[in-house]
Coordinates of C-alpha atoms in Angstrom, one line a residue:
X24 CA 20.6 -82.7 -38.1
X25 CA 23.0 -85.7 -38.7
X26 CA 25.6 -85.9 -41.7
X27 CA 23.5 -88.4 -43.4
X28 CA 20.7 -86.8 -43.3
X29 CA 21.9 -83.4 -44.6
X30 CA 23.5 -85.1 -47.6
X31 CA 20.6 -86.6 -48.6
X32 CA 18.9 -83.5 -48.6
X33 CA 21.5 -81.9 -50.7
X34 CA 21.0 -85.2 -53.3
X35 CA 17.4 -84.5 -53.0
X36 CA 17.8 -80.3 -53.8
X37 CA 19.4 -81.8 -57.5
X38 CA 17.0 -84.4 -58.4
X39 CA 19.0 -87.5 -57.1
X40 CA 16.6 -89.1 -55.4
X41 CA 18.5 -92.7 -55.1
X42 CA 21.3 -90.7 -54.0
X43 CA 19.1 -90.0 -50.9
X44 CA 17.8 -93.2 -50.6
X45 CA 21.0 -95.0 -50.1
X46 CA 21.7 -92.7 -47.4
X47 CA 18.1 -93.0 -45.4
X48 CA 16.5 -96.2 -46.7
X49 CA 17.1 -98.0 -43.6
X50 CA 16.2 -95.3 -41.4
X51 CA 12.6 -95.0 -39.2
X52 CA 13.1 -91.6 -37.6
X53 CA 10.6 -88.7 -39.0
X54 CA 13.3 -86.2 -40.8
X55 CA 14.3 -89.8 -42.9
X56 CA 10.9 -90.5 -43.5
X57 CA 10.4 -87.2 -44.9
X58 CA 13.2 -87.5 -47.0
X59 CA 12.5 -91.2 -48.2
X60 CA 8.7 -89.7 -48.9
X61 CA 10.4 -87.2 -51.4
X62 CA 12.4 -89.5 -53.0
X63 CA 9.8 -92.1 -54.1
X64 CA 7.5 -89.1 -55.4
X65 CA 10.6 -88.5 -57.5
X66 CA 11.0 -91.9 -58.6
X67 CA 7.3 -91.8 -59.6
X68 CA 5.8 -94.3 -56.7
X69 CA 3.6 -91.5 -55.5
X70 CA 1.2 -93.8 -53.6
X71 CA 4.0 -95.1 -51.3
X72 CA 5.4 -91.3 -51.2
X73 CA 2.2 -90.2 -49.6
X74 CA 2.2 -92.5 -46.8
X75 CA 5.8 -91.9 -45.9
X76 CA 5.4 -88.0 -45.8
X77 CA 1.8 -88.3 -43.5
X78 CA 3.8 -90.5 -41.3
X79 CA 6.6 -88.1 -41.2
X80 CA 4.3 -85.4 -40.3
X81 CA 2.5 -87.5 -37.7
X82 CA 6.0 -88.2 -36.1
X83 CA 7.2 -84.8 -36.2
X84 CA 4.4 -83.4 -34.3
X85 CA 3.0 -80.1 -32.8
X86 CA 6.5 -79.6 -31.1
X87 CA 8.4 -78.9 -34.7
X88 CA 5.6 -76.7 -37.0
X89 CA 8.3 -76.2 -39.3
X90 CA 9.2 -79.7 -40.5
X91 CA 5.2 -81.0 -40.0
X92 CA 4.5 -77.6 -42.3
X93 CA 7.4 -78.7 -44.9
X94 CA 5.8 -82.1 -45.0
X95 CA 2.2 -80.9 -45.5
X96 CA 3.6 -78.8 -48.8
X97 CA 5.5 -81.9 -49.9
X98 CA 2.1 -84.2 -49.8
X99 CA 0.3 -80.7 -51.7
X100 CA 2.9 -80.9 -54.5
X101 CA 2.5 -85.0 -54.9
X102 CA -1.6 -84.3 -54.9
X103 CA -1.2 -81.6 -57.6
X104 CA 1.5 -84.3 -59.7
X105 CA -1.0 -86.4 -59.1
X106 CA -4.0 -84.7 -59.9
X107 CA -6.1 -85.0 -56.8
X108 CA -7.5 -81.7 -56.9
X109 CA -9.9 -82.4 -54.1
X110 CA -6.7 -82.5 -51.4
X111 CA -7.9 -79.8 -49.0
X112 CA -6.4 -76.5 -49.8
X113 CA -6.4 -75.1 -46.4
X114 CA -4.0 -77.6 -45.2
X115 CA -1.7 -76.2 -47.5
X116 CA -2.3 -72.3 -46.8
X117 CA -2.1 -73.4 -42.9
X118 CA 1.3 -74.6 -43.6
X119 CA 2.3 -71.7 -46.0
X120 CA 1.3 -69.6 -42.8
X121 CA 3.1 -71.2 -40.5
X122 CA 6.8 -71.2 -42.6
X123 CA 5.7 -68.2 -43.3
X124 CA 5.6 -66.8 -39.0
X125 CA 8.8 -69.3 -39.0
X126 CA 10.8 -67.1 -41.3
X127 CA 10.8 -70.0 -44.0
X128 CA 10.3 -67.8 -46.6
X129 CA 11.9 -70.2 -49.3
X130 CA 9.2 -72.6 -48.6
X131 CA 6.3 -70.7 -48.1
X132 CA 6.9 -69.4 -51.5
X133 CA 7.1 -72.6 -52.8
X134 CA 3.5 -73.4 -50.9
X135 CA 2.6 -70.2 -52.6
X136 CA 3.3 -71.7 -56.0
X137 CA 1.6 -74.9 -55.6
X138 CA -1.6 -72.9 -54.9
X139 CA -1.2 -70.9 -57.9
X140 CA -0.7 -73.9 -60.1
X141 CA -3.7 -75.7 -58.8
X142 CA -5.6 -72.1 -59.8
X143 CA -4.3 -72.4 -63.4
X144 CA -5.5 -76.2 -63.6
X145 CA -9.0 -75.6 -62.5
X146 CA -8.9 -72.0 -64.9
X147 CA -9.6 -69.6 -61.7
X148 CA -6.5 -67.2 -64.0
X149 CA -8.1 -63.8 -61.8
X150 CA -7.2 -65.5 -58.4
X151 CA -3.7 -67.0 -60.0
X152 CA -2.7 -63.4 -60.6
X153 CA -3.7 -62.0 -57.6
X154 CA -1.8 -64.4 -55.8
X155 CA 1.3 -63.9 -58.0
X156 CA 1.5 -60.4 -57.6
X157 CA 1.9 -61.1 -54.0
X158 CA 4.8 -63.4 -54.0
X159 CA 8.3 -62.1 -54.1
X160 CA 10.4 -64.8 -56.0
X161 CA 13.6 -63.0 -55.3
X162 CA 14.6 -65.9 -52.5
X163 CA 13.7 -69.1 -54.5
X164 CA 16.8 -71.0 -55.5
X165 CA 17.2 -71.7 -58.9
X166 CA 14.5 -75.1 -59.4
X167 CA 11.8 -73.3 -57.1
X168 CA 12.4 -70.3 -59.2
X169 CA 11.8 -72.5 -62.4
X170 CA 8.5 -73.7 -61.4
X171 CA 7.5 -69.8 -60.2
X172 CA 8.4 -68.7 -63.8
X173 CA 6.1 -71.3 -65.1
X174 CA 3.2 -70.4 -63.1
X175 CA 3.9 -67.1 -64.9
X176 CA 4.4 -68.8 -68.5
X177 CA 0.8 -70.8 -67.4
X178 CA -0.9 -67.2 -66.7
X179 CA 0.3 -65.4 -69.9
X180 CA -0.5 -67.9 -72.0
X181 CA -4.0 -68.9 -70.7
X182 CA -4.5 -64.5 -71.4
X183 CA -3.1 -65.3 -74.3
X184 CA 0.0 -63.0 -73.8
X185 CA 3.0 -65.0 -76.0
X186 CA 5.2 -62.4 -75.4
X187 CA 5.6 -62.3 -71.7
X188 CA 5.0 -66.1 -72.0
X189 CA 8.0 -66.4 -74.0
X190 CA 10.1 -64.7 -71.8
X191 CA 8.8 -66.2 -68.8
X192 CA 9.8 -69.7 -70.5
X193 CA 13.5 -68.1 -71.0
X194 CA 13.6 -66.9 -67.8
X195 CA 12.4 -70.7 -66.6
X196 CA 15.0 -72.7 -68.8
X197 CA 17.6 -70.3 -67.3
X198 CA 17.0 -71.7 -64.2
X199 CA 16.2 -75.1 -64.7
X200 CA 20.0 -75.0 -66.3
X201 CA 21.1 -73.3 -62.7
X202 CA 19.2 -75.8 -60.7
X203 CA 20.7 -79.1 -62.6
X204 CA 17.9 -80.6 -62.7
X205 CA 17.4 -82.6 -66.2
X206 CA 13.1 -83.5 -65.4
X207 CA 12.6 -79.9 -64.8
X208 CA 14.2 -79.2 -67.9
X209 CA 12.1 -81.1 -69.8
X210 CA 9.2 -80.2 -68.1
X211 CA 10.4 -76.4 -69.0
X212 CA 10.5 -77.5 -72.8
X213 CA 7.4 -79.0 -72.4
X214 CA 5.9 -76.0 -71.3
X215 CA 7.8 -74.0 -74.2
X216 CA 6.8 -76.5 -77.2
X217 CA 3.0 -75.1 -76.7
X218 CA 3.7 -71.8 -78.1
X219 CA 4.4 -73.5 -81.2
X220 CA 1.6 -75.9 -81.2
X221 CA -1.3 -75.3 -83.4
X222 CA -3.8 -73.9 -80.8
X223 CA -6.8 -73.2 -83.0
X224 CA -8.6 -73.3 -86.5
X225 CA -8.9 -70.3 -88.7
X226 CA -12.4 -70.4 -91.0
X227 CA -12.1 -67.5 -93.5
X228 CA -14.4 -68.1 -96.6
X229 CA -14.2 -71.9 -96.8
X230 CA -11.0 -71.8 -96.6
X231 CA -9.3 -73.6 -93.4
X232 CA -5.3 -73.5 -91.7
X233 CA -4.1 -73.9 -88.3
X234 CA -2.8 -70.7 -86.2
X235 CA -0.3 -70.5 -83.5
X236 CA -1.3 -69.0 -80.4
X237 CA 1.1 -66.3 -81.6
X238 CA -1.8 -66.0 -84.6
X239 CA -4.5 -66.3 -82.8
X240 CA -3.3 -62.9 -80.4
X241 CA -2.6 -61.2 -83.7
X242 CA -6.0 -61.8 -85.1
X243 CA -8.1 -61.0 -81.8
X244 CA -6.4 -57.9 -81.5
X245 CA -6.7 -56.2 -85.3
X246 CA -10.0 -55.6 -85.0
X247 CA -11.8 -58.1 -87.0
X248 CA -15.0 -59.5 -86.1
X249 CA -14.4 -63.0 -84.7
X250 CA -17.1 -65.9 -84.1
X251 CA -14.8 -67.6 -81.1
X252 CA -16.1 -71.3 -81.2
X253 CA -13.2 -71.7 -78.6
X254 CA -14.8 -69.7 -76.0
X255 CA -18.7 -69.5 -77.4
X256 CA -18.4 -65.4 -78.2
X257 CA -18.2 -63.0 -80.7
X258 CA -15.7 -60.6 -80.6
X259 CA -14.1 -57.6 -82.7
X260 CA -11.3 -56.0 -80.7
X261 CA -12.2 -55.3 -77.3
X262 CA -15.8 -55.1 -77.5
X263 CA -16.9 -58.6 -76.2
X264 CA -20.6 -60.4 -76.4
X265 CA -20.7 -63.9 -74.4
X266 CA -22.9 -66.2 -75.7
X267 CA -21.7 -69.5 -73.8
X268 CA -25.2 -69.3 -72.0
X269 CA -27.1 -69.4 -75.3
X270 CA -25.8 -72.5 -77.4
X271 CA -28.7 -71.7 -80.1
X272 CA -27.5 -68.0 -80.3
X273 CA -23.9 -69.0 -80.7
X274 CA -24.7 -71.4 -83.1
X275 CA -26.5 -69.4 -85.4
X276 CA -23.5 -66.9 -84.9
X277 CA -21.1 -69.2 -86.1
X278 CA -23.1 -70.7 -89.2
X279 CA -23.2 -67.0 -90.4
X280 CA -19.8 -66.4 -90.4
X281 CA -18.4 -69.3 -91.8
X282 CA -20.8 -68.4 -94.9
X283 CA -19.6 -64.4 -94.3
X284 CA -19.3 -62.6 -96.5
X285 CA -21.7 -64.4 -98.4
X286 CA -25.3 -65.1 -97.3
X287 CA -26.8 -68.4 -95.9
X288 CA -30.0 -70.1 -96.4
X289 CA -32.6 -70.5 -94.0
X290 CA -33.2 -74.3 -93.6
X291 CA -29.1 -74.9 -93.4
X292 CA -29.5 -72.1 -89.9
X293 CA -32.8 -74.4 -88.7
X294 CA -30.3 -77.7 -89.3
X295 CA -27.5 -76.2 -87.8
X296 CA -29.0 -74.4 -84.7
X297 CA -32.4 -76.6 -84.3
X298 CA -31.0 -79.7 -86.1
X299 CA -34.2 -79.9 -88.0
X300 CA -34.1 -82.2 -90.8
X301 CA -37.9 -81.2 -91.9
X302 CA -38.7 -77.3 -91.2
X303 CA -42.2 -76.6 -90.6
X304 CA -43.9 -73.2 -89.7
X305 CA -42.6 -73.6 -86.0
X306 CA -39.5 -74.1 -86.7
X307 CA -39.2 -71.0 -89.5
X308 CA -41.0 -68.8 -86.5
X309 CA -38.7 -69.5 -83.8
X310 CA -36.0 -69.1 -86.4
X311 CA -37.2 -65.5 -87.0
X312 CA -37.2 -65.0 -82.9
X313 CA -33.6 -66.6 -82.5
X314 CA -32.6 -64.2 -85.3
X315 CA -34.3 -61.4 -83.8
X316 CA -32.3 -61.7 -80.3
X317 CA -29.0 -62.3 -82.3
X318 CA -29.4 -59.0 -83.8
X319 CA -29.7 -57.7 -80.4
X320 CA -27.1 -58.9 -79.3
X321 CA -24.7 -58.6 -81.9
X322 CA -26.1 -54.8 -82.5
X323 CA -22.6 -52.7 -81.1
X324 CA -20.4 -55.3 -83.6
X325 CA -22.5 -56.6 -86.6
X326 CA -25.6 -56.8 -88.8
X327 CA -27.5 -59.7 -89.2
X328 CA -29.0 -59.1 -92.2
X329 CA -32.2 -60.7 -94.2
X330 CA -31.3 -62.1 -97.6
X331 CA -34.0 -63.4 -100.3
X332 CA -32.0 -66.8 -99.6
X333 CA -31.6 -66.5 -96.1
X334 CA -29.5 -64.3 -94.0
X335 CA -25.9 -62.7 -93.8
X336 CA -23.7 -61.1 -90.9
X337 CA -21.8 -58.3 -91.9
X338 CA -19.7 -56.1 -89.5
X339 CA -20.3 -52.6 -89.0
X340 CA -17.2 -50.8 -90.8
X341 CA -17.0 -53.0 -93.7
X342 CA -14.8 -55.4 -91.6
X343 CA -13.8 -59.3 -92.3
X344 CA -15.7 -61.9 -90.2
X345 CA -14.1 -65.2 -89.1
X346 CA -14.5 -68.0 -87.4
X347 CA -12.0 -69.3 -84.6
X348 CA -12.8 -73.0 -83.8
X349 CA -10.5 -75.4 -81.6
X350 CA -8.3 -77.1 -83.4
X351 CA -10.3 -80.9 -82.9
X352 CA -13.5 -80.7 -82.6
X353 CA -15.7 -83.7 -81.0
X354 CA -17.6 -85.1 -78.3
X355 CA -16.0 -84.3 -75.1
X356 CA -12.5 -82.2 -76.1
X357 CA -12.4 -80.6 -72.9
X358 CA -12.1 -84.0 -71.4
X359 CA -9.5 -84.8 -74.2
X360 CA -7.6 -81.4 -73.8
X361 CA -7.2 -82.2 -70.0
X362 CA -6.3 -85.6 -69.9
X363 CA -3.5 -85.2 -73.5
X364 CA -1.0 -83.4 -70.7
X365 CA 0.2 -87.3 -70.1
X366 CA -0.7 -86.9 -66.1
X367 CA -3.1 -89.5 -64.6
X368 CA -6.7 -88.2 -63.8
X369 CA -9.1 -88.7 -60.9
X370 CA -13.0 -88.4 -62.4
X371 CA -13.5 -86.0 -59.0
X372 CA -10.3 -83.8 -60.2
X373 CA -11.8 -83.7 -64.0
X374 CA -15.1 -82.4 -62.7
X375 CA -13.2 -79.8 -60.8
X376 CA -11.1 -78.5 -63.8
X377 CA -14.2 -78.6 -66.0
X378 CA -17.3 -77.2 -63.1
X379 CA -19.1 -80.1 -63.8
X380 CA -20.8 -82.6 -61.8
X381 CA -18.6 -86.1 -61.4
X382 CA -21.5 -88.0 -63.1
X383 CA -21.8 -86.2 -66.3
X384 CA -17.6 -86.8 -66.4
X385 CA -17.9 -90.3 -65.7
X386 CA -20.9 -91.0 -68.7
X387 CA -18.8 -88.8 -70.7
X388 CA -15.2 -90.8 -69.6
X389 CA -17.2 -94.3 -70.3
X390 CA -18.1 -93.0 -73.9
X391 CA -14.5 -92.4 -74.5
X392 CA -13.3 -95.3 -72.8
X393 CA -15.9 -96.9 -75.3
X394 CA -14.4 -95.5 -78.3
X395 CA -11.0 -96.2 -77.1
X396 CA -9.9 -92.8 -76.5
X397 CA -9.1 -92.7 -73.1
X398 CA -8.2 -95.6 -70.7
X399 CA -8.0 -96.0 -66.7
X400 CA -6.2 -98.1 -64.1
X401 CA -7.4 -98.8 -60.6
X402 CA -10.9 -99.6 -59.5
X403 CA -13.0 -97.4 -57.4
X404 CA -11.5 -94.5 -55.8
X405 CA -7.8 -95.0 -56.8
X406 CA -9.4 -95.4 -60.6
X407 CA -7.1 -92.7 -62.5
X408 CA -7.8 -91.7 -66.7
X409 CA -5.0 -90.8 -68.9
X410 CA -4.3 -91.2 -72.8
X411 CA -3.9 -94.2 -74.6
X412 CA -0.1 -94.5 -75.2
X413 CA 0.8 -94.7 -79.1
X414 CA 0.9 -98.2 -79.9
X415 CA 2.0 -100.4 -83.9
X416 CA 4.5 -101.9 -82.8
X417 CA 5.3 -104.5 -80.4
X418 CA 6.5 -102.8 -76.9
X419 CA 9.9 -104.8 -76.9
X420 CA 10.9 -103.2 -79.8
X421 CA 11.5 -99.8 -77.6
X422 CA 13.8 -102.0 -75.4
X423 CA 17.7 -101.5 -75.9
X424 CA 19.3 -104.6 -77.0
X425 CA 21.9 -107.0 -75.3
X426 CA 25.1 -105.5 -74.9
X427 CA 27.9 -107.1 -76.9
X428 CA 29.7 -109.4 -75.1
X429 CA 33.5 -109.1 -74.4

C-alpha cells in the first residue's frame, strides 16, 4: 500500500474525510476508490458514496476477500445511516465471515455491530443481545468501541435499564474523546440527552406530569398496578397480561384506571371502547361480555368490579392503579417517533421497523404529509420521509454575516 494511500486512511480513522480526499481524489485504482467511497459518506453525499464502494468492491475482486469484505461492511454501515433497512443482511454476515477466517477481527466486530444496530432499529432487542454477548470488544479502537458501547446504551434503554445505560453512555463518551472524533461525540450526546427526555405520561387520579425513563423504571418496578398505554398491557410488578391483541380489552382497561380509584359509568366504557354515541341493548350486552373477559384476564392482578354507576378496577392488595400513556398521543406516533431521530426514511424501511405492510405506511405517511407533519424528497424509489425542519424565521438569518473588512 502506497504512502498516499495509507495517510488517507489514517485521515479517514479521525473523521477527516477532505483530508483523504485531497490525497485520492484523482485516483481510479480500487483501494482509492474505497477510500474516496468513505469519505463522501462522511461528507454526507451517501448516494455518490455507494457507487464508489460497489465499484471498489467490483475492482478488488475474488483474488483480495479481505478488501471486497471491508467494502461490503462500508456500503452496510451507509445503508443503516441511510435507513435502507431492506440492504440484504447476508451480504453483510458473508463479509463478517470472511474478516473473520482472515484474522480481521477489528472489522468483523465492527460488521458485528452494524448487525446489532439494525436489530435495535427494527426492535428484534432478544436477537441484539444474543449477538452482543458474543462479540468481544476488547480489540475495537477507540471510535469502533464508541459505537459498540452504544449498541449497548440502545439495548438497556429499549429494557428500560437506565443504569447500565448510563454507564454504557460514559463508557461511549470516553471513547468518542479517545477516538477524536467531534460527529461521534455528538452523536454520543445525542444518545445520552434521551435519558433525560420525557419518555412518558403519568395518569394518577386526573392528575397528569411527564416521567423520565428513570421514573418510568421506578414505577414499573414498585409494584403498582400499571395500565401501560405505551405497550397495550397491564402490569403490577412482574406479573404481565398483554392485551395488544385485544384493542377493546385494553381499552376498557385503560378507561378504568384513569377513573381508579373511583368508579366509571357505563355509557362513558361503551364511548370509549365501542365509540357508541347512542347505547342500545346490544351495545350494553356486549359491554357486559367485554367486561366479563377483562375480569378474566385481569383476575391474578385486579378486580373489575360492578358499581350502581358503572364499574371500578381495584388491585388486589389495596394497591394504586395508574395509567402510563406515551408522552404525544395521535394518529400515527410510531411513524412520528421513528422518523423525529432527524435520519431520512425509506416507506419500505418504515414498514420494517414498525411490521407493517408498505401500503398502510404510505396511506398513513400521505395523511401526515397532509397535515404537514412529515415531508419527503425524491420521487419513486429514492423518495425518503423525515421531519419538517423548525421554521419562523427567514433561513438567511441562520447564515454568519460578512466578515469585516480590513
Amino acid at each position: 500500500m502506497d504512502s498516499l494511500i495509507t495517510a488517507a486512511a489514517q485521515a479517514l480513522a479521525v473523521g477527516d474525510a477532505l483530508g483523504a480526499m485531497k490525497r485520492v481524489a484523482l485516483r481510479n485504482d480500487p483501494p482509492a476508490l474505497a477510500l474516496r467511497g468513505i469519505a463522501m459518506a462522511q461528507l454526507g453525499d451517501l448516494a455518490r458514496a455507494k457507487a464508489l464502494l460497489k465499484g471498489a468492491a467490483l475492482a478488488f475482486g475474488p483474488r483480495e476477500p479481505v478488501a471486497r469484505a471491508r467494502c461490503v461492511v462500508a456500503q452496510a454501515e451507509i445503508a443503516l445511516v441511510s435507513r435502507d433497512l431492506a440492504w440484504p443482511e447476508k451480504a453483510l454476515e458473508a463479509a463478517r465471515l470472511t474478516l473473520e477466517r482472515r484474522g480481521d477481527r477489528v472489522n468483523a466486530a465492527h460488521a458485528r455491530t452494524l448487525q446489532i444496530r439494525r436489530l435495535l432499529l427494527i426492535g428484534q432487542l432478544d436477537a441484539a443481545e444474543r449477538l452482543l454477548a458474543d462479540l468481544d470488544p476488547s480489540p475495537l479502537p477507540p471510535a469502533a468501541r464508541a459505537g459498540h458501547e452504544l449498541a449497548l446504551a440502545g439495548v438497556a434503554i429499549r429494557r428500560l435499564r437506565t443504569g447500565p445505560a448510563r454507564a454504557a453512555l460514559a463508557r461511549a463518551a470516553e471513547a468518542a474523546a479517545k477516538a477524536g472524533i467531534p460527529a461521534l461525540a455528538v452523536e454520543v450526546g445525542e444518545a445520552a440527552r434521551v435519558l433525560d427526555a420525557p419518555a412518558a405520561r403519568l395518569l394518577d387520579g386526573g392528575a397528569e406530569r411527564l416521567l423520565q425513563l428513570q421514573e418510568v423504571e421506578a414505577l414499573l418496578a414498585s409494584g403498582t398496578l400499571v395500565v401501560d398505554a405505551c405497550r397495550n398491557v397491564v402490569r403490577a410488578g412482574g406479573a404481565i397480561v398483554p392485551l395488544a391483541s385485544r384493542p377493546v380489552l385494553f381499552a376498557l382497561a385503560r378507561a378504568l384506571g384513569e377513573a381508579a380509584p373511583s368508579d366509571i359509568s357505563r355509557s362513558a366504557l361503551l364511548a370509549r371502547a365501542f365509540r357508541a354515541r347512542h347505547a342500545d341493548e346490544s351495545h350494553r350486552a356486549r359491554l357486559r361480555v367485554e367486561i366479563g373477559r377483562l375480569r378474566a384476564a385481569l383476575a391474578g392482578l385486579a378486580e373489575v368490579k360492578a358499581t350502581s354507576h358503572g364499574f371500578a378496577l381495584l388491585a388486589h392488595g389495596g394497591r394504586a392503579v395508574v395509567v402510563l400513556a406515551p408522552p404525544v398521543e395521535e394518529d400515527h406516533a410510531a411513524l412520528l417517533a421513528l422518523l423525529a431521530d432527524g435520519e431520512s426514511w425509506s416507506s419500505t424501511a418504515l414498514a420494517i421497523a414498525l411490521s407493517l405492510s408498505p401500503r398502510t405506511v404510505q396511506r398513513a405517511l400521505d395523511a401526515l404529509a397532509a397535515a404537514g407533519k412529515v415531508q419527503f424528497v425524491g420521487n419513486g424509489r429514492a423518495r425518503r420521509w423525515m421531519m419538517p425542519p423548525v421554521v419562523g424565521f427567514p433561513t438567511t438569518l441562520l447564515l454568519p454575516g460578512p466578515l469585516p473588512s480590513d
